[in-house]
Amino acid sequence: MSSDFESYEQDFAVLTADITGRIGRVPKLLGDEKKQMVANIEKQLEEARELLEQMELEVREIPPQSRGMYSSRMRSYKQEMGKLEADFKRSRIAYSDEVRNELLGDDGNSSENQRAHLLDNTERLERSSRRLEAGYQIAVETEHGFPPVQPIAEEGRVVLAEHAGCARGTSWPTQSLWSSII
């Protein structure tokens, strides 16, 4: 049984090496050539998955005392397969000019449109900044611009203190009110 497993291992190694080489060429291809290469790689990936399934069946038939070594190899092959699939996915959407232009909708006028849009946004940002500055100035003037309010507040505290003294004989809780004001 292990000879079948080793045969599958060799087939898997050859197949993954071929897939890796093809994946590296995909971003450089264009049009129908790229589509054909992608289709071929997809078929090879399916073959690799089938080989993994066959290998897994072989591992299940191996006696339990020697199954551990083969199981760890299977985990390694599955990880390699996952990496191949991820690399293939990335290579299909590689940053070729054709794909980039298609995704970004790049045409001859886009740089002019982008420049106009950038200028509009810059002007809007400057207007907002001026409004914020004006609001800040108003806040500063309001904070420091009303000095007569302070003496009026002091007078109010004095009046409250006088009335609190008059009300000491009543049941009204003036002491707690007075302490919360001061």
PDB file of N, CA, C and O in Angstrom, residues 9-79:
ATOM      1  N   GLU A   9       2.533  10.285  -4.402  1.00  0.00           N
ATOM      2  CA  GLU A   9       3.375  11.412  -3.964  1.00  0.00           C
ATOM      3  C   GLU A   9       4.216  11.946  -5.121  1.00  0.00           C
ATOM      4  O   GLU A   9       4.327  13.166  -5.311  1.00  0.00           O
ATOM      5  N   GLN A  10       4.807  11.046  -5.874  1.00  0.00           N
ATOM      6  CA  GLN A  10       5.632  11.470  -7.004  1.00  0.00           C
ATOM      7  C   GLN A  10       4.791  12.202  -8.052  1.00  0.00           C
ATOM      8  O   GLN A  10       5.200  13.237  -8.573  1.00  0.00           O
ATOM      9  N   ASP A  11       3.611  11.654  -8.343  1.00  0.00           N
ATOM     10  CA  ASP A  11       2.718  12.303  -9.304  1.00  0.00           C
ATOM     11  C   ASP A  11       2.311  13.691  -8.806  1.00  0.00           C
ATOM     12  O   ASP A  11       2.265  14.650  -9.586  1.00  0.00           O
ATOM     13  N   PHE A  12       2.041  13.789  -7.513  1.00  0.00           N
ATOM     14  CA  PHE A  12       1.633  15.067  -6.922  1.00  0.00           C
ATOM     15  C   PHE A  12       2.779  16.071  -7.017  1.00  0.00           C
ATOM     16  O   PHE A  12       2.557  17.239  -7.366  1.00  0.00           O
ATOM     17  N   ALA A  13       4.005  15.628  -6.762  1.00  0.00           N
ATOM     18  CA  ALA A  13       5.160  16.526  -6.823  1.00  0.00           C
ATOM     19  C   ALA A  13       5.366  17.053  -8.245  1.00  0.00           C
ATOM     20  O   ALA A  13       5.600  18.253  -8.443  1.00  0.00           O
ATOM     21  N   VAL A  14       5.276  16.175  -9.230  1.00  0.00           N
ATOM     22  CA  VAL A  14       5.453  16.591 -10.627  1.00  0.00           C
ATOM     23  C   VAL A  14       4.341  17.561 -11.027  1.00  0.00           C
ATOM     24  O   VAL A  14       4.594  18.605 -11.647  1.00  0.00           O
ATOM     25  N   LEU A  15       3.122  17.234 -10.655  1.00  0.00           N
ATOM     26  CA  LEU A  15       1.970  18.058 -11.014  1.00  0.00           C
ATOM     27  C   LEU A  15       2.043  19.439 -10.356  1.00  0.00           C
ATOM     28  O   LEU A  15       1.819  20.460 -11.010  1.00  0.00           O
ATOM     29  N   THR A  16       2.392  19.488  -9.076  1.00  0.00           N
ATOM     30  CA  THR A  16       2.467  20.793  -8.390  1.00  0.00           C
ATOM     31  C   THR A  16       3.607  21.645  -8.934  1.00  0.00           C
ATOM     32  O   THR A  16       3.484  22.862  -9.014  1.00  0.00           O
ATOM     33  N   ALA A  17       4.701  21.008  -9.327  1.00  0.00           N
ATOM     34  CA  ALA A  17       5.806  21.767  -9.926  1.00  0.00           C
ATOM     35  C   ALA A  17       5.363  22.382 -11.251  1.00  0.00           C
ATOM     36  O   ALA A  17       5.668  23.554 -11.541  1.00  0.00           O
ATOM     37  N   ASP A  18       4.637  21.621 -12.046  1.00  0.00           N
ATOM     38  CA  ASP A  18       4.136  22.135 -13.324  1.00  0.00           C
ATOM     39  C   ASP A  18       3.126  23.267 -13.091  1.00  0.00           C
ATOM     40  O   ASP A  18       3.173  24.304 -13.767  1.00  0.00           O
ATOM     41  N   ILE A  19       2.245  23.080 -12.141  1.00  0.00           N
ATOM     42  CA  ILE A  19       1.257  24.115 -11.815  1.00  0.00           C
ATOM     43  C   ILE A  19       1.955  25.387 -11.370  1.00  0.00           C
ATOM     44  O   ILE A  19       1.602  26.490 -11.796  1.00  0.00           O
ATOM     45  N   THR A  20       2.947  25.262 -10.519  1.00  0.00           N
ATOM     46  CA  THR A  20       3.685  26.436 -10.024  1.00  0.00           C
ATOM     47  C   THR A  20       4.319  27.207 -11.174  1.00  0.00           C
ATOM     48  O   THR A  20       4.253  28.441 -11.228  1.00  0.00           O
ATOM     49  N   GLY A  21       4.931  26.490 -12.116  1.00  0.00           N
ATOM     50  CA  GLY A  21       5.538  27.144 -13.277  1.00  0.00           C
ATOM     51  C   GLY A  21       4.503  27.875 -14.120  1.00  0.00           C
ATOM     52  O   GLY A  21       4.726  29.002 -14.583  1.00  0.00           O
ATOM     53  N   ARG A  22       3.358  27.242 -14.322  1.00  0.00           N
ATOM     54  CA  ARG A  22       2.305  27.868 -15.126  1.00  0.00           C
ATOM     55  C   ARG A  22       1.707  29.081 -14.426  1.00  0.00           C
ATOM     56  O   ARG A  22       1.378  30.073 -15.078  1.00  0.00           O
ATOM     57  N   ILE A  23       1.549  28.993 -13.122  1.00  0.00           N
ATOM     58  CA  ILE A  23       0.985  30.115 -12.363  1.00  0.00           C
ATOM     59  C   ILE A  23       1.876  31.341 -12.503  1.00  0.00           C
ATOM     60  O   ILE A  23       1.391  32.463 -12.617  1.00  0.00           O
ATOM     61  N   GLY A  24       3.180  31.123 -12.537  1.00  0.00           N
ATOM     62  CA  GLY A  24       4.114  32.234 -12.682  1.00  0.00           C
ATOM     63  C   GLY A  24       4.011  32.933 -14.032  1.00  0.00           C
ATOM     64  O   GLY A  24       4.354  34.107 -14.155  1.00  0.00           O
ATOM     65  N   ARG A  25       3.519  32.226 -15.034  1.00  0.00           N
ATOM     66  CA  ARG A  25       3.402  32.827 -16.374  1.00  0.00           C
ATOM     67  C   ARG A  25       2.073  33.526 -16.604  1.00  0.00           C
ATOM     68  O   ARG A  25       1.970  34.344 -17.517  1.00  0.00           O
ATOM     69  N   VAL A  26       1.056  33.233 -15.816  1.00  0.00           N
ATOM     70  CA  VAL A  26      -0.290  33.784 -16.047  1.00  0.00           C
ATOM     71  C   VAL A  26      -0.316  35.313 -16.076  1.00  0.00           C
ATOM     72  O   VAL A  26      -0.920  35.886 -16.984  1.00  0.00           O
ATOM     73  N   PRO A  27       0.299  36.031 -15.135  1.00  0.00           N
ATOM     74  CA  PRO A  27       0.188  37.493 -15.163  1.00  0.00           C
ATOM     75  C   PRO A  27       0.770  38.148 -16.416  1.00  0.00           C
ATOM     76  O   PRO A  27       0.365  39.243 -16.784  1.00  0.00           O
ATOM     77  N   LYS A  28       1.680  37.453 -17.079  1.00  0.00           N
ATOM     78  CA  LYS A  28       2.332  38.031 -18.259  1.00  0.00           C
ATOM     79  C   LYS A  28       1.515  37.828 -19.536  1.00  0.00           C
ATOM     80  O   LYS A  28       1.807  38.436 -20.559  1.00  0.00           O
ATOM     81  N   LEU A  29       0.504  36.976 -19.458  1.00  0.00           N
ATOM     82  CA  LEU A  29      -0.297  36.669 -20.647  1.00  0.00           C
ATOM     83  C   LEU A  29      -1.486  37.611 -20.749  1.00  0.00           C
ATOM     84  O   LEU A  29      -1.931  38.190 -19.760  1.00  0.00           O
ATOM     85  N   LEU A  30      -2.020  37.706 -21.984  1.00  0.00           N
ATOM     86  CA  LEU A  30      -3.174  38.560 -22.227  1.00  0.00           C
ATOM     87  C   LEU A  30      -4.227  37.811 -23.034  1.00  0.00           C
ATOM     88  O   LEU A  30      -3.912  36.877 -23.767  1.00  0.00           O
ATOM     89  N   GLY A  31      -5.449  38.240 -22.896  1.00  0.00           N
ATOM     90  CA  GLY A  31      -6.550  37.767 -23.740  1.00  0.00           C
ATOM     91  C   GLY A  31      -6.796  36.277 -23.707  1.00  0.00           C
ATOM     92  O   GLY A  31      -6.833  35.642 -22.652  1.00  0.00           O
ATOM     93  N   ASP A  32      -6.976  35.705 -24.902  1.00  0.00           N
ATOM     94  CA  ASP A  32      -7.319  34.289 -25.028  1.00  0.00           C
ATOM     95  C   ASP A  32      -6.217  33.377 -24.520  1.00  0.00           C
ATOM     96  O   ASP A  32      -6.484  32.307 -23.973  1.00  0.00           O
ATOM     97  N   GLU A  33      -4.985  33.800 -24.713  1.00  0.00           N
ATOM     98  CA  GLU A  33      -3.851  33.006 -24.235  1.00  0.00           C
ATOM     99  C   GLU A  33      -3.927  32.842 -22.713  1.00  0.00           C
ATOM    100  O   GLU A  33      -3.702  31.753 -22.175  1.00  0.00           O
ATOM    101  N   LYS A  34      -4.275  33.936 -22.036  1.00  0.00           N
ATOM    102  CA  LYS A  34      -4.406  33.901 -20.576  1.00  0.00           C
ATOM    103  C   LYS A  34      -5.583  33.017 -20.168  1.00  0.00           C
ATOM    104  O   LYS A  34      -5.471  32.208 -19.237  1.00  0.00           O
ATOM    105  N   LYS A  35      -6.697  33.133 -20.872  1.00  0.00           N
ATOM    106  CA  LYS A  35      -7.882  32.313 -20.549  1.00  0.00           C
ATOM    107  C   LYS A  35      -7.586  30.829 -20.712  1.00  0.00           C
ATOM    108  O   LYS A  35      -7.992  30.013 -19.885  1.00  0.00           O
ATOM    109  N   GLN A  36      -6.870  30.486 -21.767  1.00  0.00           N
ATOM    110  CA  GLN A  36      -6.519  29.087 -22.006  1.00  0.00           C
ATOM    111  C   GLN A  36      -5.584  28.564 -20.910  1.00  0.00           C
ATOM    112  O   GLN A  36      -5.761  27.453 -20.416  1.00  0.00           O
ATOM    113  N   MET A  37      -4.612  29.374 -20.529  1.00  0.00           N
ATOM    114  CA  MET A  37      -3.684  28.968 -19.468  1.00  0.00           C
ATOM    115  C   MET A  37      -4.440  28.773 -18.155  1.00  0.00           C
ATOM    116  O   MET A  37      -4.205  27.803 -17.420  1.00  0.00           O
ATOM    117  N   VAL A  38      -5.355  29.693 -17.845  1.00  0.00           N
ATOM    118  CA  VAL A  38      -6.144  29.593 -16.615  1.00  0.00           C
ATOM    119  C   VAL A  38      -6.970  28.307 -16.629  1.00  0.00           C
ATOM    120  O   VAL A  38      -7.046  27.585 -15.621  1.00  0.00           O
ATOM    121  N   ALA A  39      -7.588  27.993 -17.747  1.00  0.00           N
ATOM    122  CA  ALA A  39      -8.382  26.765 -17.850  1.00  0.00           C
ATOM    123  C   ALA A  39      -7.511  25.532 -17.631  1.00  0.00           C
ATOM    124  O   ALA A  39      -7.915  24.580 -16.935  1.00  0.00           O
ATOM    125  N   ASN A  40      -6.310  25.524 -18.225  1.00  0.00           N
ATOM    126  CA  ASN A  40      -5.390  24.386 -18.046  1.00  0.00           C
ATOM    127  C   ASN A  40      -4.979  24.238 -16.582  1.00  0.00           C
ATOM    128  O   ASN A  40      -4.919  23.123 -16.055  1.00  0.00           O
ATOM    129  N   ILE A  41      -4.687  25.355 -15.941  1.00  0.00           N
ATOM    130  CA  ILE A  41      -4.281  25.297 -14.527  1.00  0.00           C
ATOM    131  C   ILE A  41      -5.433  24.790 -13.674  1.00  0.00           C
ATOM    132  O   ILE A  41      -5.226  23.993 -12.746  1.00  0.00           O
ATOM    133  N   GLU A  42      -6.652  25.236 -13.974  1.00  0.00           N
ATOM    134  CA  GLU A  42      -7.809  24.758 -13.206  1.00  0.00           C
ATOM    135  C   GLU A  42      -7.957  23.245 -13.322  1.00  0.00           C
ATOM    136  O   GLU A  42      -8.249  22.558 -12.337  1.00  0.00           O
ATOM    137  N   LYS A  43      -7.743  22.696 -14.527  1.00  0.00           N
ATOM    138  CA  LYS A  43      -7.807  21.237 -14.724  1.00  0.00           C
ATOM    139  C   LYS A  43      -6.721  20.542 -13.909  1.00  0.00           C
ATOM    140  O   LYS A  43      -6.961  19.501 -13.279  1.00  0.00           O
ATOM    141  N   GLN A  44      -5.511  21.114 -13.945  1.00  0.00           N
ATOM    142  CA  GLN A  44      -4.408  20.515 -13.189  1.00  0.00           C
ATOM    143  C   GLN A  44      -4.665  20.580 -11.687  1.00  0.00           C
ATOM    144  O   GLN A  44      -4.320  19.645 -10.955  1.00  0.00           O
ATOM    145  N   LEU A  45      -5.241  21.667 -11.221  1.00  0.00           N
ATOM    146  CA  LEU A  45      -5.564  21.757  -9.794  1.00  0.00           C
ATOM    147  C   LEU A  45      -6.601  20.703  -9.408  1.00  0.00           C
ATOM    148  O   LEU A  45      -6.513  20.111  -8.322  1.00  0.00           O
ATOM    149  N   GLU A  46      -7.544  20.460 -10.283  1.00  0.00           N
ATOM    150  CA  GLU A  46      -8.538  19.417 -10.021  1.00  0.00           C
ATOM    151  C   GLU A  46      -7.857  18.043  -9.969  1.00  0.00           C
ATOM    152  O   GLU A  46      -8.164  17.227  -9.096  1.00  0.00           O
ATOM    153  N   GLU A  47      -6.918  17.797 -10.871  1.00  0.00           N
ATOM    154  CA  GLU A  47      -6.161  16.544 -10.842  1.00  0.00           C
ATOM    155  C   GLU A  47      -5.394  16.405  -9.528  1.00  0.00           C
ATOM    156  O   GLU A  47      -5.329  15.315  -8.946  1.00  0.00           O
ATOM    157  N   ALA A  48      -4.805  17.499  -9.074  1.00  0.00           N
ATOM    158  CA  ALA A  48      -4.042  17.474  -7.821  1.00  0.00           C
ATOM    159  C   ALA A  48      -4.972  17.169  -6.645  1.00  0.00           C
ATOM    160  O   ALA A  48      -4.600  16.409  -5.732  1.00  0.00           O
ATOM    161  N   ARG A  49      -6.170  17.746  -6.669  1.00  0.00           N
ATOM    162  CA  ARG A  49      -7.137  17.451  -5.595  1.00  0.00           C
ATOM    163  C   ARG A  49      -7.515  15.961  -5.599  1.00  0.00           C
ATOM    164  O   ARG A  49      -7.625  15.344  -4.537  1.00  0.00           O
ATOM    165  N   GLU A  50      -7.717  15.408  -6.797  1.00  0.00           N
ATOM    166  CA  GLU A  50      -8.048  13.988  -6.899  1.00  0.00           C
ATOM    167  C   GLU A  50      -6.902  13.117  -6.398  1.00  0.00           C
ATOM    168  O   GLU A  50      -7.133  12.110  -5.725  1.00  0.00           O
ATOM    169  N   LEU A  51      -5.667  13.505  -6.701  1.00  0.00           N
ATOM    170  CA  LEU A  51      -4.512  12.764  -6.185  1.00  0.00           C
ATOM    171  C   LEU A  51      -4.484  12.791  -4.662  1.00  0.00           C
ATOM    172  O   LEU A  51      -4.205  11.779  -4.012  1.00  0.00           O
ATOM    173  N   LEU A  52      -4.784  13.970  -4.090  1.00  0.00           N
ATOM    174  CA  LEU A  52      -4.826  14.079  -2.631  1.00  0.00           C
ATOM    175  C   LEU A  52      -5.891  13.156  -2.038  1.00  0.00           C
ATOM    176  O   LEU A  52      -5.668  12.516  -1.002  1.00  0.00           O
ATOM    177  N   GLU A  53      -7.032  13.080  -2.701  1.00  0.00           N
ATOM    178  CA  GLU A  53      -8.092  12.181  -2.226  1.00  0.00           C
ATOM    179  C   GLU A  53      -7.624  10.721  -2.281  1.00  0.00           C
ATOM    180  O   GLU A  53      -7.875   9.949  -1.336  1.00  0.00           O
ATOM    181  N   GLN A  54      -6.957  10.330  -3.370  1.00  0.00           N
ATOM    182  CA  GLN A  54      -6.434   8.970  -3.490  1.00  0.00           C
ATOM    183  C   GLN A  54      -5.402   8.689  -2.394  1.00  0.00           C
ATOM    184  O   GLN A  54      -5.391   7.613  -1.789  1.00  0.00           O
ATOM    185  N   MET A  55      -4.543   9.666  -2.157  1.00  0.00           N
ATOM    186  CA  MET A  55      -3.525   9.503  -1.111  1.00  0.00           C
ATOM    187  C   MET A  55      -4.181   9.359   0.249  1.00  0.00           C
ATOM    188  O   MET A  55      -3.743   8.539   1.079  1.00  0.00           O
ATOM    189  N   GLU A  56      -5.235  10.114   0.475  1.00  0.00           N
ATOM    190  CA  GLU A  56      -5.932  10.039   1.761  1.00  0.00           C
ATOM    191  C   GLU A  56      -6.582   8.663   1.946  1.00  0.00           C
ATOM    192  O   GLU A  56      -6.553   8.088   3.046  1.00  0.00           O
ATOM    193  N   LEU A  57      -7.141   8.126   0.869  1.00  0.00           N
ATOM    194  CA  LEU A  57      -7.705   6.770   0.936  1.00  0.00           C
ATOM    195  C   LEU A  57      -6.628   5.749   1.262  1.00  0.00           C
ATOM    196  O   LEU A  57      -6.850   4.809   2.039  1.00  0.00           O
ATOM    197  N   GLU A  58      -5.465   5.915   0.675  1.00  0.00           N
ATOM    198  CA  GLU A  58      -4.354   5.000   0.945  1.00  0.00           C
ATOM    199  C   GLU A  58      -3.919   5.090   2.413  1.00  0.00           C
ATOM    200  O   GLU A  58      -3.621   4.073   3.041  1.00  0.00           O
ATOM    201  N   VAL A  59      -3.905   6.302   2.946  1.00  0.00           N
ATOM    202  CA  VAL A  59      -3.494   6.483   4.347  1.00  0.00           C
ATOM    203  C   VAL A  59      -4.477   5.781   5.280  1.00  0.00           C
ATOM    204  O   VAL A  59      -4.081   5.189   6.287  1.00  0.00           O
ATOM    205  N   ARG A  60      -5.753   5.813   4.946  1.00  0.00           N
ATOM    206  CA  ARG A  60      -6.770   5.145   5.786  1.00  0.00           C
ATOM    207  C   ARG A  60      -6.584   3.629   5.815  1.00  0.00           C
ATOM    208  O   ARG A  60      -6.944   2.970   6.782  1.00  0.00           O
ATOM    209  N   GLU A  61      -6.024   3.078   4.756  1.00  0.00           N
ATOM    210  CA  GLU A  61      -5.821   1.631   4.691  1.00  0.00           C
ATOM    211  C   GLU A  61      -4.516   1.188   5.341  1.00  0.00           C
ATOM    212  O   GLU A  61      -4.302  -0.012   5.533  1.00  0.00           O
ATOM    213  N   ILE A  62      -3.650   2.123   5.677  1.00  0.00           N
ATOM    214  CA  ILE A  62      -2.375   1.796   6.317  1.00  0.00           C
ATOM    215  C   ILE A  62      -2.637   1.438   7.781  1.00  0.00           C
ATOM    216  O   ILE A  62      -3.483   2.054   8.435  1.00  0.00           O
ATOM    217  N   PRO A  63      -1.912   0.466   8.331  1.00  0.00           N
ATOM    218  CA  PRO A  63      -2.108   0.103   9.737  1.00  0.00           C
ATOM    219  C   PRO A  63      -1.894   1.304  10.667  1.00  0.00           C
ATOM    220  O   PRO A  63      -1.042   2.169  10.398  1.00  0.00           O
ATOM    221  N   PRO A  64      -2.661   1.362  11.754  1.00  0.00           N
ATOM    222  CA  PRO A  64      -2.617   2.525  12.654  1.00  0.00           C
ATOM    223  C   PRO A  64      -1.235   2.847  13.219  1.00  0.00           C
ATOM    224  O   PRO A  64      -0.917   4.016  13.437  1.00  0.00           O
ATOM    225  N   GLN A  65      -0.386   1.874  13.449  1.00  0.00           N
ATOM    226  CA  GLN A  65       0.920   2.147  14.039  1.00  0.00           C
ATOM    227  C   GLN A  65       1.832   2.930  13.098  1.00  0.00           C
ATOM    228  O   GLN A  65       2.707   3.672  13.548  1.00  0.00           O
ATOM    229  N   SER A  66       1.673   2.825  11.800  1.00  0.00           N
ATOM    230  CA  SER A  66       2.517   3.578  10.870  1.00  0.00           C
ATOM    231  C   SER A  66       1.739   4.688  10.147  1.00  0.00           C
ATOM    232  O   SER A  66       2.280   5.335   9.260  1.00  0.00           O
ATOM    233  N   ARG A  67       0.503   4.911  10.521  1.00  0.00           N
ATOM    234  CA  ARG A  67      -0.343   5.912   9.870  1.00  0.00           C
ATOM    235  C   ARG A  67       0.080   7.341  10.218  1.00  0.00           C
ATOM    236  O   ARG A  67      -0.093   8.255   9.408  1.00  0.00           O
ATOM    237  N   GLY A  68       0.681   7.584  11.382  1.00  0.00           N
ATOM    238  CA  GLY A  68       1.047   8.929  11.825  1.00  0.00           C
ATOM    239  C   GLY A  68       1.985   9.644  10.873  1.00  0.00           C
ATOM    240  O   GLY A  68       1.802  10.825  10.564  1.00  0.00           O
ATOM    241  N   MET A  69       2.993   8.912  10.398  1.00  0.00           N
ATOM    242  CA  MET A  69       3.955   9.517   9.485  1.00  0.00           C
ATOM    243  C   MET A  69       3.262   9.952   8.193  1.00  0.00           C
ATOM    244  O   MET A  69       3.489  11.061   7.698  1.00  0.00           O
ATOM    245  N   TYR A  70       2.394   9.124   7.671  1.00  0.00           N
ATOM    246  CA  TYR A  70       1.702   9.449   6.424  1.00  0.00           C
ATOM    247  C   TYR A  70       0.676  10.569   6.630  1.00  0.00           C
ATOM    248  O   TYR A  70       0.469  11.392   5.736  1.00  0.00           O
ATOM    249  N   SER A  71       0.071  10.603   7.777  1.00  0.00           N
ATOM    250  CA  SER A  71      -0.900  11.665   8.069  1.00  0.00           C
ATOM    251  C   SER A  71      -0.233  13.030   8.103  1.00  0.00           C
ATOM    252  O   SER A  71      -0.787  14.009   7.601  1.00  0.00           O
ATOM    253  N   SER A  72       0.976  13.083   8.686  1.00  0.00           N
ATOM    254  CA  SER A  72       1.676  14.368   8.726  1.00  0.00           C
ATOM    255  C   SER A  72       2.091  14.801   7.317  1.00  0.00           C
ATOM    256  O   SER A  72       2.045  15.983   6.978  1.00  0.00           O
ATOM    257  N   ARG A  73       2.455  13.847   6.485  1.00  0.00           N
ATOM    258  CA  ARG A  73       2.779  14.186   5.102  1.00  0.00           C
ATOM    259  C   ARG A  73       1.542  14.692   4.364  1.00  0.00           C
ATOM    260  O   ARG A  73       1.621  15.636   3.564  1.00  0.00           O
ATOM    261  N   MET A  74       0.400  14.091   4.642  1.00  0.00           N
ATOM    262  CA  MET A  74      -0.850  14.534   4.017  1.00  0.00           C
ATOM    263  C   MET A  74      -1.183  15.973   4.413  1.00  0.00           C
ATOM    264  O   MET A  74      -1.621  16.764   3.575  1.00  0.00           O
ATOM    265  N   ARG A  75      -0.988  16.305   5.689  1.00  0.00           N
ATOM    266  CA  ARG A  75      -1.236  17.693   6.129  1.00  0.00           C
ATOM    267  C   ARG A  75      -0.341  18.656   5.353  1.00  0.00           C
ATOM    268  O   ARG A  75      -0.773  19.717   4.917  1.00  0.00           O
ATOM    269  N   SER A  76       0.897  18.259   5.164  1.00  0.00           N
ATOM    270  CA  SER A  76       1.835  19.094   4.412  1.00  0.00           C
ATOM    271  C   SER A  76       1.377  19.267   2.962  1.00  0.00           C
ATOM    272  O   SER A  76       1.411  20.371   2.410  1.00  0.00           O
ATOM    273  N   TYR A  77       0.916  18.194   2.345  1.00  0.00           N
ATOM    274  CA  TYR A  77       0.448  18.281   0.961  1.00  0.00           C
ATOM    275  C   TYR A  77      -0.815  19.146   0.857  1.00  0.00           C
ATOM    276  O   TYR A  77      -0.978  19.884  -0.116  1.00  0.00           O
ATOM    277  N   LYS A  78      -1.669  19.042   1.828  1.00  0.00           N
ATOM    278  CA  LYS A  78      -2.887  19.864   1.814  1.00  0.00           C
ATOM    279  C   LYS A  78      -2.544  21.344   1.965  1.00  0.00           C
ATOM    280  O   LYS A  78      -3.152  22.203   1.322  1.00  0.00           O
ATOM    281  N   GLN A  79      -1.575  21.637   2.799  1.00  0.00           N
ATOM    282  CA  GLN A  79      -1.137  23.026   2.935  1.00  0.00           C
ATOM    283  C   GLN A  79      -0.535  23.530   1.623  1.00  0.00           C
ATOM    284  O   GLN A  79      -0.780  24.665   1.203  1.00  0.00           O
TER     285      GLN A  79
END
